[in-house]
């Protein structure tokens, strides 16, 4: 088992990574002194796949748990589902010593995390992420939240988990498409911070997609969590360096929105967004063509789907203008000056955006 520590001002969030950790949950809860009533929140699909196994493991250690299911999919990140969960917790008589275990992908993690941050002004949270995206990204850093009819992730809270338990074996039942989308976020960490991770990914992409080498899977998840933890620890409330994690996300979010949040997986939109950001890095003269092409070749192998037919750059520009991370001084861009080296800039001329968006949407990526 591998371990990463996310050190924040008020607490340390330990992250444990290892094949078979789901069965070892009772041991990990005990090790971190997590006594209290347990409430597992999961979606229908993950509950069907892994709910019994978690309950059995806990039961064998003499710990019972209440199981609350929410519907599958992004729609569950709603005030309506919060209300259902709050109601069950209140009517079930749960106290401040309750520990909420979020068993699922980013949707369950965000929703259950937000419920944990608000119920009785905050109860303890344990993340058990079951998608690659959740294992390398959403379960780390303490952001929780739900969607609002006017926009995604607009309502939420920072609420650090007491513990994150990552069992890569759970990824075996994930669709290949979701594994590739999650590897998109791993590629993001590699491109902004870690050339060695990039090389590891490039050399082993097929094996990683198929979970062929457990050691290697654990290692890339560990490296990804470490990079995210380092950046988040330095900037818990997203005022400075944390924006580096948004590499590929400005265009990515616009693509997700333009696809009605159903056409692209988050990671797939980010893969295309990173290609757009690489194009911009090239055009403003900060990245060599060779480096750009090396990065684009890996993104190509992650095989993001084509954009929905009829998508126009003007629509994407309109979505980008609505991005909540756009400050009063205009859009902040995270661009590359090399594989493993990102920088922050506002110096991107508006007229470069339509061609950058067209590039992000292209069927083939040749560095300009
Ligand atoms: N809080 C953060 O910092 C942060 C960061 C990135 C993304 N997010 C959020 O994460 C969400 C996306 O997360 P996601 O991609 O994990 O989506 P998801 O949670 O909807 O999971 C995708 C699908 O996979 C299924 N699934 C989950 N685990 C499985 C498994 N082991 N085997 C088989 N099927 C499984 C789910 O039931 C679901 O149908 C978005 O709402 C996004 O806003 C949050
Ligand atoms: Zn992301």
Tab-separated table of N, CA and C and ligand atoms in Angstrom, residues 137 185 249 266 270, ligand 2:
chain	number	residue	atom	x	y	z
A	137	UNK	N	-8.104	12.738	-8.975
A	137	UNK	CA	-8.440	14.158	-9.016
A	137	UNK	C	-9.496	14.546	-7.976
A	185	UNK	N	-6.632	13.170	-17.169
A	185	UNK	CA	-6.241	14.009	-16.019
A	185	UNK	C	-4.818	13.658	-15.561
A	249	UNK	N	-8.687	23.096	-18.949
A	249	UNK	CA	-10.064	23.139	-18.454
A	249	UNK	C	-10.871	24.335	-18.971
A	266	UNK	N	-15.915	14.362	-18.688
A	266	UNK	CA	-15.095	15.499	-18.274
A	266	UNK	C	-13.652	15.369	-18.805
A	270	UNK	N	-11.356	17.682	-21.398
A	270	UNK	CA	-10.082	18.254	-20.957
A	270	UNK	C	-8.949	17.861	-21.910
B	2	LIG	ZN1	-10.646	18.031	-14.426
